[in-house]
Tab-separated table of C-alpha atoms in Angstrom:
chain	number	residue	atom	x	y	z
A	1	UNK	CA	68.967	39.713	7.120
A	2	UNK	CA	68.045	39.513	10.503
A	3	UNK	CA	66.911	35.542	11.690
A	4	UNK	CA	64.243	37.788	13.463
A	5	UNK	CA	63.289	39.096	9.924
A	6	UNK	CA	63.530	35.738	8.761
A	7	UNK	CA	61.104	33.924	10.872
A	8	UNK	CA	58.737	36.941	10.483
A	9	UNK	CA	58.561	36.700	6.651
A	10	UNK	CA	58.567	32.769	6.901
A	11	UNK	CA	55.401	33.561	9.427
A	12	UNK	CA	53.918	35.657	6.902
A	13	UNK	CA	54.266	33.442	4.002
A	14	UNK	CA	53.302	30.380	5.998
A	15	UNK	CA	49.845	32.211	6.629
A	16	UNK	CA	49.469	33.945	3.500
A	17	UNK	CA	49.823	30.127	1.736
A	18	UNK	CA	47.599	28.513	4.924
A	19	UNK	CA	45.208	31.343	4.013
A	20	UNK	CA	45.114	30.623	0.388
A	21	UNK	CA	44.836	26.605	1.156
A	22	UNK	CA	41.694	27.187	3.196
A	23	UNK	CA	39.929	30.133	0.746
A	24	UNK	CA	40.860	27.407	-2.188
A	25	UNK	CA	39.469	24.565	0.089
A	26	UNK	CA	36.449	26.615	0.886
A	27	UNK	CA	35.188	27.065	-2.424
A	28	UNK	CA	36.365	23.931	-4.585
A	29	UNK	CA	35.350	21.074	-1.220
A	30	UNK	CA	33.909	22.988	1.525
A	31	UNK	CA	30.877	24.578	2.502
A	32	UNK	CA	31.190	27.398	-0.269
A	33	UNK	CA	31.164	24.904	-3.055
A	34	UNK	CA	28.839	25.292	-5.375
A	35	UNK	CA	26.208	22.649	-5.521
A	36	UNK	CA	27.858	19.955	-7.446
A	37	UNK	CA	25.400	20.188	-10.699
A	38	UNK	CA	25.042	16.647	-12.409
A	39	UNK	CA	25.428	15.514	-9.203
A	40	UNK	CA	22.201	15.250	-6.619
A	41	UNK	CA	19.246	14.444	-8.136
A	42	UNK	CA	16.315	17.136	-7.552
A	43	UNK	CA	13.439	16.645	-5.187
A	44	UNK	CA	10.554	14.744	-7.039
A	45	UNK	CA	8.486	18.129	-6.674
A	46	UNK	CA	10.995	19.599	-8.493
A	47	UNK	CA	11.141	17.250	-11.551
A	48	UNK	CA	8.640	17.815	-14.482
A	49	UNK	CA	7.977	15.035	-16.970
A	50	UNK	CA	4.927	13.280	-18.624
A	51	UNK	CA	5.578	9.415	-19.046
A	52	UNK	CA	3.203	6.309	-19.362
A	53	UNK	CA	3.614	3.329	-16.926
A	54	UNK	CA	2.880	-0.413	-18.284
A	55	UNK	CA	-0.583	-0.212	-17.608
A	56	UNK	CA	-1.348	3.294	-19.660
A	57	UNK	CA	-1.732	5.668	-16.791
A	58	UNK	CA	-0.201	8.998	-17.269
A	59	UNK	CA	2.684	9.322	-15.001
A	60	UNK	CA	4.629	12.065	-13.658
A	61	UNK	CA	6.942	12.678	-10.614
A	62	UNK	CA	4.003	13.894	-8.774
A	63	UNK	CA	2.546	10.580	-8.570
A	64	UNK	CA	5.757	9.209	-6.733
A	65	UNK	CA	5.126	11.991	-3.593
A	66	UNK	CA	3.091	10.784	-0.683
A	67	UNK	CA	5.489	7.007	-0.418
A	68	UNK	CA	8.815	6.504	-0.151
A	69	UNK	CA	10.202	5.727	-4.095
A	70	UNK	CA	12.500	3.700	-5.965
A	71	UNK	CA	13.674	4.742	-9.133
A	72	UNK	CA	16.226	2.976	-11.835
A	73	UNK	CA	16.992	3.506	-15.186
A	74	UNK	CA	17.619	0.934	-18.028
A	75	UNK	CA	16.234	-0.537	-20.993
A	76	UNK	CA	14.158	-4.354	-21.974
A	77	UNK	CA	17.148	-4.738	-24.472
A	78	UNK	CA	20.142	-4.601	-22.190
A	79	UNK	CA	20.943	-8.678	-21.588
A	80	UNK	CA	23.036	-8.461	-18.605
A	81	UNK	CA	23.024	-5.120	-16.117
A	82	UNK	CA	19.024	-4.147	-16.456
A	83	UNK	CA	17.945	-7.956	-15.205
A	84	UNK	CA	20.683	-7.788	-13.298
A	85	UNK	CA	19.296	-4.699	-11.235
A	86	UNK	CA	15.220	-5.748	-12.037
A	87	UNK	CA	16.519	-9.412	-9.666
A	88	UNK	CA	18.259	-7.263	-6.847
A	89	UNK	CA	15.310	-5.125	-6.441
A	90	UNK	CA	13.031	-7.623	-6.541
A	91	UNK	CA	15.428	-9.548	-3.898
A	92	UNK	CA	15.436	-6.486	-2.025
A	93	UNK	CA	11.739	-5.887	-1.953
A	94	UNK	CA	11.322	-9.694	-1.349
A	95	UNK	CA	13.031	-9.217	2.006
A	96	UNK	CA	10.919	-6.254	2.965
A	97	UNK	CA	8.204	-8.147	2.538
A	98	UNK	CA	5.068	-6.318	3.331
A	99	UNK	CA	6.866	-3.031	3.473
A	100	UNK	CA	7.683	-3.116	-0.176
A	101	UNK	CA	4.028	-2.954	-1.250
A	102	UNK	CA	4.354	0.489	0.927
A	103	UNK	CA	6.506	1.897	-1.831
A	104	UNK	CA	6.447	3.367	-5.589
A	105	UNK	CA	9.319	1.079	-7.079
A	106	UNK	CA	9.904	2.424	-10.834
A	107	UNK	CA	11.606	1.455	-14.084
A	108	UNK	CA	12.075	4.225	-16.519
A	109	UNK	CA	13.530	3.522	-19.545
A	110	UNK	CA	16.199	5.066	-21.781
A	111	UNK	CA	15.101	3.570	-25.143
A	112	UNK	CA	11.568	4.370	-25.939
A	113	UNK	CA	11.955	3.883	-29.586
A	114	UNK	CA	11.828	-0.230	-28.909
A	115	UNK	CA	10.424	0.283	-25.181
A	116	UNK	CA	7.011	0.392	-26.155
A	117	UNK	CA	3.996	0.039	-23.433
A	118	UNK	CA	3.886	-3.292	-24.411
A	119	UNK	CA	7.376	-4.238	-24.120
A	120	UNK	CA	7.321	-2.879	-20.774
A	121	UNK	CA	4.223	-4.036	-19.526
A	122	UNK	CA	5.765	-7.720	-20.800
A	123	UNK	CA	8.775	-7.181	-19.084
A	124	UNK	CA	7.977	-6.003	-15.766
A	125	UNK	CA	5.770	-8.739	-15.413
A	126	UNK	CA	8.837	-11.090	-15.111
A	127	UNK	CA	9.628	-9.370	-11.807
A	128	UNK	CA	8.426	-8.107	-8.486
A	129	UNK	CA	4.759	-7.158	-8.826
A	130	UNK	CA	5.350	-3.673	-7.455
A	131	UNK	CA	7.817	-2.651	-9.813
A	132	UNK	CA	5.999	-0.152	-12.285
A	133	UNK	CA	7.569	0.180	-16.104
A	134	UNK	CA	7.597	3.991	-17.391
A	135	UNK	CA	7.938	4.863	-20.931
A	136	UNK	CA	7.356	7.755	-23.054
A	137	UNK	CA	8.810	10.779	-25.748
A	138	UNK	CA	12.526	10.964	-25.632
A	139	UNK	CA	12.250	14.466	-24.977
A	140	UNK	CA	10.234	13.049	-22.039
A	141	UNK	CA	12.700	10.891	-20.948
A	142	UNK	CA	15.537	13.160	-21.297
A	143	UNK	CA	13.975	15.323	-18.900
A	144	UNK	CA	13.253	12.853	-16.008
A	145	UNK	CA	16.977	11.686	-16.479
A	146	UNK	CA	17.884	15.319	-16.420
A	147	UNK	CA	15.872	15.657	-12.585
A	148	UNK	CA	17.506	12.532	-11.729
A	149	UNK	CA	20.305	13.480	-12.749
A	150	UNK	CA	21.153	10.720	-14.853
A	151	UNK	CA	22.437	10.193	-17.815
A	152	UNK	CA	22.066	7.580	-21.152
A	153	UNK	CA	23.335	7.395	-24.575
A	154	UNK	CA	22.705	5.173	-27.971
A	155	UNK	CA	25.864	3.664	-28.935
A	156	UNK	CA	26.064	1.509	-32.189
A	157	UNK	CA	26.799	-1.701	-32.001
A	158	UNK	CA	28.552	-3.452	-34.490
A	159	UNK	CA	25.369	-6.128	-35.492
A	160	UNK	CA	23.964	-2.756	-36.869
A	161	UNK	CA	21.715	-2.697	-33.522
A	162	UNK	CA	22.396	-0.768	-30.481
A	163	UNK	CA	22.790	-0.725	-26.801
A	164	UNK	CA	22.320	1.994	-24.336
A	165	UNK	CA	25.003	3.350	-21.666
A	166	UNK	CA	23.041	4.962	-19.083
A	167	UNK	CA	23.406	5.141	-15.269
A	168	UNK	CA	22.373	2.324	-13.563
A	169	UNK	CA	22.236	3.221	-9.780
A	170	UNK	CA	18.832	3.284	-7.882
A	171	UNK	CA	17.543	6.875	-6.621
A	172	UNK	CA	16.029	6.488	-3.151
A	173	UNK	CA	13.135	9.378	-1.888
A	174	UNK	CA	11.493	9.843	1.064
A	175	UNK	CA	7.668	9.987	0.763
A	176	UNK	CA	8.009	13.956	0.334
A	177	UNK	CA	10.394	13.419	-2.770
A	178	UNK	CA	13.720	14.202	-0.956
A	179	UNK	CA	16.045	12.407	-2.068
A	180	UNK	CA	17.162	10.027	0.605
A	181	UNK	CA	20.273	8.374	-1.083
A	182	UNK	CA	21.410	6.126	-3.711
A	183	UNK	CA	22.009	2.733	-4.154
A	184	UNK	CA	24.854	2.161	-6.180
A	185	UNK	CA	24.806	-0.561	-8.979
A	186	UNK	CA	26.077	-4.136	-7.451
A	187	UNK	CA	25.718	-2.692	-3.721
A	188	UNK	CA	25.699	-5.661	-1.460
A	189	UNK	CA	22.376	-6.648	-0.228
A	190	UNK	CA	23.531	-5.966	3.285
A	191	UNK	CA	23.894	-1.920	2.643
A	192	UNK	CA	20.545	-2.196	0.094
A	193	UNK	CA	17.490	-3.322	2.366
A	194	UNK	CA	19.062	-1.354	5.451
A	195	UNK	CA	18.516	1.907	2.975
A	196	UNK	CA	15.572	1.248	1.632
A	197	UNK	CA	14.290	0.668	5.141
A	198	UNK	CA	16.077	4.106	6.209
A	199	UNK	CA	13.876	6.041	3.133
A	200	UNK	CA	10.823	4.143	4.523
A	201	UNK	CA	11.406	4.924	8.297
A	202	UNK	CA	12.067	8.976	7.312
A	203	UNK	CA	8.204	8.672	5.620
A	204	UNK	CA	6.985	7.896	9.378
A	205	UNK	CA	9.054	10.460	10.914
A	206	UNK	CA	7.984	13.039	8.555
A	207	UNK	CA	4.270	11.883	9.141
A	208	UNK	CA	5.194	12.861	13.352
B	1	UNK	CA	19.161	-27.889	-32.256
B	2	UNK	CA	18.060	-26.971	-28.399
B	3	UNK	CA	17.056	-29.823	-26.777
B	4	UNK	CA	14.341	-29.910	-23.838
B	5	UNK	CA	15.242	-31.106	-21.145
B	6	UNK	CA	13.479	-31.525	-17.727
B	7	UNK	CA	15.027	-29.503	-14.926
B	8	UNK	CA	14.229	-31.379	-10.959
B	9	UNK	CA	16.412	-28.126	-9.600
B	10	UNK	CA	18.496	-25.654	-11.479
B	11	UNK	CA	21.725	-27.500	-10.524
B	12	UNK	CA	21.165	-28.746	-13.911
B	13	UNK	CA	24.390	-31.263	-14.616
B	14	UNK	CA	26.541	-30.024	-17.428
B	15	UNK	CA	27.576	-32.186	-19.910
B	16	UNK	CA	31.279	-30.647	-20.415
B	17	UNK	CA	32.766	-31.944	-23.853
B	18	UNK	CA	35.987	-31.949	-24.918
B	19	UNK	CA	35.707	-31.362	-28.473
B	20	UNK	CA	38.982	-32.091	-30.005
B	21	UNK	CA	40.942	-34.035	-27.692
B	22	UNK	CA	44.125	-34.173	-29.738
B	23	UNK	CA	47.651	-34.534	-28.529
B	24	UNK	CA	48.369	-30.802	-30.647
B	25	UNK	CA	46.475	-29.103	-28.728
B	26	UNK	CA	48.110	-26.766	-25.844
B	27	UNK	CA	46.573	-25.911	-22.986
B	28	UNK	CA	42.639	-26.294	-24.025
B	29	UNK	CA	41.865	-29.817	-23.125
B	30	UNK	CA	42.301	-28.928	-19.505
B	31	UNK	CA	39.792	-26.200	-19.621
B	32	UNK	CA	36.868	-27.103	-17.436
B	33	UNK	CA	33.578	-25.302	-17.337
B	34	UNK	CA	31.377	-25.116	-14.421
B	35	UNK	CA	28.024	-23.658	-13.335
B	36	UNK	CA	27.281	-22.414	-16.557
B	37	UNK	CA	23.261	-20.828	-16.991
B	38	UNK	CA	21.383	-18.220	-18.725
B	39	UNK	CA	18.098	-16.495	-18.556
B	40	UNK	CA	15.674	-16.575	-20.138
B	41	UNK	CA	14.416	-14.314	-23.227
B	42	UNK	CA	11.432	-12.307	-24.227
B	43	UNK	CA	10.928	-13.319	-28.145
B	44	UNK	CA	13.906	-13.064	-30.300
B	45	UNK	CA	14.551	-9.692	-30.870
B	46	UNK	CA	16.361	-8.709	-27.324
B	47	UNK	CA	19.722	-10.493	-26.982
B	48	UNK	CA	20.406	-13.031	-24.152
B	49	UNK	CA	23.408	-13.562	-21.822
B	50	UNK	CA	25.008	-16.549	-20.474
B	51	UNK	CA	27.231	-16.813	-17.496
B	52	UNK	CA	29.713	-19.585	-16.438
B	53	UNK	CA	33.207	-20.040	-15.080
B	54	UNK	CA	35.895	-21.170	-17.071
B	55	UNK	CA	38.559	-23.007	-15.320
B	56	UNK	CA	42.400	-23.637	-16.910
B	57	UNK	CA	43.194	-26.787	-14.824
B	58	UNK	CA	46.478	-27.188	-17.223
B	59	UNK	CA	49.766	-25.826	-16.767
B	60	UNK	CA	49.931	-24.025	-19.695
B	61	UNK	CA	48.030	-20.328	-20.407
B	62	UNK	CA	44.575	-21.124	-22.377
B	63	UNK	CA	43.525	-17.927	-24.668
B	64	UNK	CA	39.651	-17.845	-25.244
B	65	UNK	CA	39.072	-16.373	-28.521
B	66	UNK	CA	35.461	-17.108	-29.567
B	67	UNK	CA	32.065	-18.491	-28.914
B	68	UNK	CA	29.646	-20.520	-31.031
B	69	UNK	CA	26.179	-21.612	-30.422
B	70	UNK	CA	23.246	-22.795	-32.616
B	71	UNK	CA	21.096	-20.768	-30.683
B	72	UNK	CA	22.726	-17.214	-31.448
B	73	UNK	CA	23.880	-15.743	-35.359
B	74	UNK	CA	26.544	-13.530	-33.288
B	75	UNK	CA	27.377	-15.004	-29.629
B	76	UNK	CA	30.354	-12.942	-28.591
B	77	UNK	CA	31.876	-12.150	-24.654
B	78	UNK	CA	31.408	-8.761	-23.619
B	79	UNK	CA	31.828	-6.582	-20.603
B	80	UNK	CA	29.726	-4.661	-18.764
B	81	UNK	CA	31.296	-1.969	-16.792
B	82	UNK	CA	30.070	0.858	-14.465
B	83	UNK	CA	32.025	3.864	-14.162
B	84	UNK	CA	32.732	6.233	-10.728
B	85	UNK	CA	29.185	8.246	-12.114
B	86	UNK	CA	27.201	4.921	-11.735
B	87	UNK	CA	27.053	4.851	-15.575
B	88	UNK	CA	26.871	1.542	-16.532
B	89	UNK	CA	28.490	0.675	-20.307
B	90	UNK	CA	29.125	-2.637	-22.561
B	91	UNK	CA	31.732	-3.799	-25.036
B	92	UNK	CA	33.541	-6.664	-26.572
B	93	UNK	CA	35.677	-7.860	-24.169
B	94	UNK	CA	37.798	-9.578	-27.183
B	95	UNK	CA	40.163	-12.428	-26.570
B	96	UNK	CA	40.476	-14.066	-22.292
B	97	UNK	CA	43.972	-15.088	-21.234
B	98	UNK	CA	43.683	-17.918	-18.493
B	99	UNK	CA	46.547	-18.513	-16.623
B	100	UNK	CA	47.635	-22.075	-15.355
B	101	UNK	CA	45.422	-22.762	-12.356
B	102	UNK	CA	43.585	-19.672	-12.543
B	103	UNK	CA	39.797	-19.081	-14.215
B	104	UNK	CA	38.011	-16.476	-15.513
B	105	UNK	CA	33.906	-15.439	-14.460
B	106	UNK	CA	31.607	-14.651	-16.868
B	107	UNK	CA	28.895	-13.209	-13.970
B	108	UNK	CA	26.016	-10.654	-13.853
B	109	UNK	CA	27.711	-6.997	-14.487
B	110	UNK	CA	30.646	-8.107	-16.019
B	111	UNK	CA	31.925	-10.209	-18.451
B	112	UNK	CA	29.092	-12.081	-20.117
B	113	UNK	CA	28.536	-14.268	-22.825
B	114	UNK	CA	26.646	-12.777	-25.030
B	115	UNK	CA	24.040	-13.843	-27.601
B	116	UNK	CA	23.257	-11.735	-30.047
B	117	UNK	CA	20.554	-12.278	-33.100
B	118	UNK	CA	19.093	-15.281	-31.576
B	119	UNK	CA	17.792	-18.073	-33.941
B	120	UNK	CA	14.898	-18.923	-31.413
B	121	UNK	CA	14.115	-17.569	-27.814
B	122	UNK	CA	15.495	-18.369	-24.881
B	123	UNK	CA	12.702	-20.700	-22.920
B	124	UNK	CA	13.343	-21.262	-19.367
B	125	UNK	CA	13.643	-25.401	-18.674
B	126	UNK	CA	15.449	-25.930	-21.576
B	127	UNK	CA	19.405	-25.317	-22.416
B	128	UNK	CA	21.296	-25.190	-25.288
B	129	UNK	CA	25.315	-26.139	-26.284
B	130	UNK	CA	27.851	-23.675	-26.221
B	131	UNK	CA	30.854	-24.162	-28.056
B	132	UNK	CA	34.360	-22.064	-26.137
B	133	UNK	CA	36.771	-21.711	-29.303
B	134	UNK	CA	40.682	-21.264	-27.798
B	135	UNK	CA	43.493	-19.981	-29.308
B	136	UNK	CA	45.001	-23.787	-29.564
B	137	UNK	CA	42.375	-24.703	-31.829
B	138	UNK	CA	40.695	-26.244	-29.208
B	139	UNK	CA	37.104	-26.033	-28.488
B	140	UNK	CA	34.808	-26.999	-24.923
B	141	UNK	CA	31.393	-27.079	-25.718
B	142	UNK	CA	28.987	-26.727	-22.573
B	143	UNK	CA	25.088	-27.281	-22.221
B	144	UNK	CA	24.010	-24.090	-21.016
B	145	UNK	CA	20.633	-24.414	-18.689
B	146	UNK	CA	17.921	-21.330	-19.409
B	147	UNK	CA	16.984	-20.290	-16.317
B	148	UNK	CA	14.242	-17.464	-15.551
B	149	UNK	CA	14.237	-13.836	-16.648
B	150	UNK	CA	14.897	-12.796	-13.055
B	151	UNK	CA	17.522	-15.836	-12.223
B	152	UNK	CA	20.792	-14.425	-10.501
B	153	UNK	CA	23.028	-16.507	-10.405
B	154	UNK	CA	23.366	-20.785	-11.442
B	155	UNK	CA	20.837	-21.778	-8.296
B	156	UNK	CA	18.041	-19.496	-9.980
């Protein structure tokens, strides 16, 4: 064979694989990739769900739209990462001072069977006055956790009780609903308050 | 069996006892406990968690193997862990290998002591002993200071 012939077929195949490189980039990590589902949480005006907060008001996403939001997930039984991430948001919205009362801060829980009204209103109560304690029907539930994105499950423990796996990062919205980002679970403080202040400072360009 | 005592500031002092001092014993007798606390509970029924570090001042490896407390039917060490999806899970963390020199944390989001079916509820101001079982048959046994519900970390 020619080395003309060569480097011409070595050409070729070098494209045809660049070619095939980039279409396979394109779809699996570039802009045509499908929406990563399980991934982003919805807009809040996207959500539907019909919870209870502490105090007995009927709740839904569309109460959250009109403030910049914080939402967790957890449960009163958990002993270690639910207080864990009630004190760092209540540290957080310590340091924002005044701007904290400016937000919906809210606790939905995955275990409604123990997480009664009660227990939440009682719990809550140990932290930062703004944080709000949702509860509700599991079917409920499962659907906010499925706008959010989220996800929990009952796993037996070996008392006979149980615990709860379920995600434990905070969801961030601007007052529209948009998600503005999340805060993952032991974040330092240092990257927390500067993005909570980001979701709040997007409400007052959005209100330009 | 929990005894009340009067907290000034959290820095509570811990009364760190050896429990069986004797010559057998390998490795536990220089295990040294520091900043040990816990929060508080609602009621009985949720379980409570208690934090600490547990130092192996020895030369030889300690091996934790147990807890006991008056305060909790099942006290046992877990380990929280969050995965790369931000879920967050718990488990036994079974036995703790402390090397000479090193220590081990028990802190928020990871491993924890934890106290299952308590006898009474956790009250903040008061504190109650914790007894570490090792693999030597030794055992520490630390007064544990109940801070709040929303304490994070041994300072409140």
């Amino acid at each position: 064979m020619q080395r003309r012939q060569l480097l011409l077929y070595g050409a070729a195949g070098a494209g045809v694989l660049g070619l095939t490189l980039f279409v396979g980039w394109w779809r699996v990590d570039g802009p045509g990739a499908p929406e990563p589902k399980g991934q982003r949480p919805l807009p809040l005006s996207a959500m539907e769900f019909r919870l209870t907060d502490h105090e007995e008001n009927e709740v839904g996403p569309g109460n959250l739209i009109g403030r910049p939001t914080m939402v967790f997930f957890g449960f009163t039984y958990c002993p270690d990462v639910c207080p864990t991430t009630l004190s760092d948001i209540s540290g957080w919205l310590e340091e924002l001072g005044d701007e904290a009362s400016e937000m919906n801060v809210v606790f939905i829980t995955v275990d409604p069977e123990r997480d009664t009204v009660e227990a939440m209103a009682e719990y809550v109560g140990y932290f930062h006055p703004v944080i709000r304690g949702w509860t509700g029907p599991e079917d409920q539930i499962a659907r906010a956790a499925e706008g959010f994105r989220a996800s929990f499950e009952r796993v037996p423990t070996e008392g006979g009780g149980y615990t709860m796996n379920h995600t434990a990062s905070v969801f961030l919205f601007d007052a529209e609903g948009e998600l503005v980002t999340m805060i993952d679970y032991h974040e330092q403080r240092e990257f927390a308050v500067p993005k909570i202040q980001r979701a709040l400072t997007e409400d007052v360009e959005g209100a330009t | 069996m929990v005894k009340k005592l009067r907290y000034t500031n959290a820095l509570a002092v811990l009364l760190t006892v050896a429990g069986l001092s004797a010559p057998a014993l390998a490795g536990s007798e220089d295990v040294v406990v520091e900043n040990a606390w816990s929060r508080a509970s609602i009621s009985v029924n949720r379980p409570g968690a208690a934090y600490m570090t547990v130092r192996n001042t020895g030369e030889d490896a300690v091996t934790l193997t147990g807890l006991a407390t008056p305060l909790a039917m099942m006290p046992e060490i877990h380990e929280s862990k969050t995965n790369s999806d931000g879920v967050s899970s718990m488990a036994p963390a079974g036995e703790i290998t402390i090397e000479p020199g090193q220590s081990v944390a028990l802190e928020p989001g990871g491993l924890h002591a934890m106290l299952m079916k308590l006898q009474e509820p956790m009250t903040e101001g008061e504190n109650f002993p914790l007894t570490l079982t090792f693999s030597d048959g030794g055992k520490v046994t630390v007064e544990v200071p109940i801070l709040g519900i929303a304490a994070r970390g041994p300072e409140g």
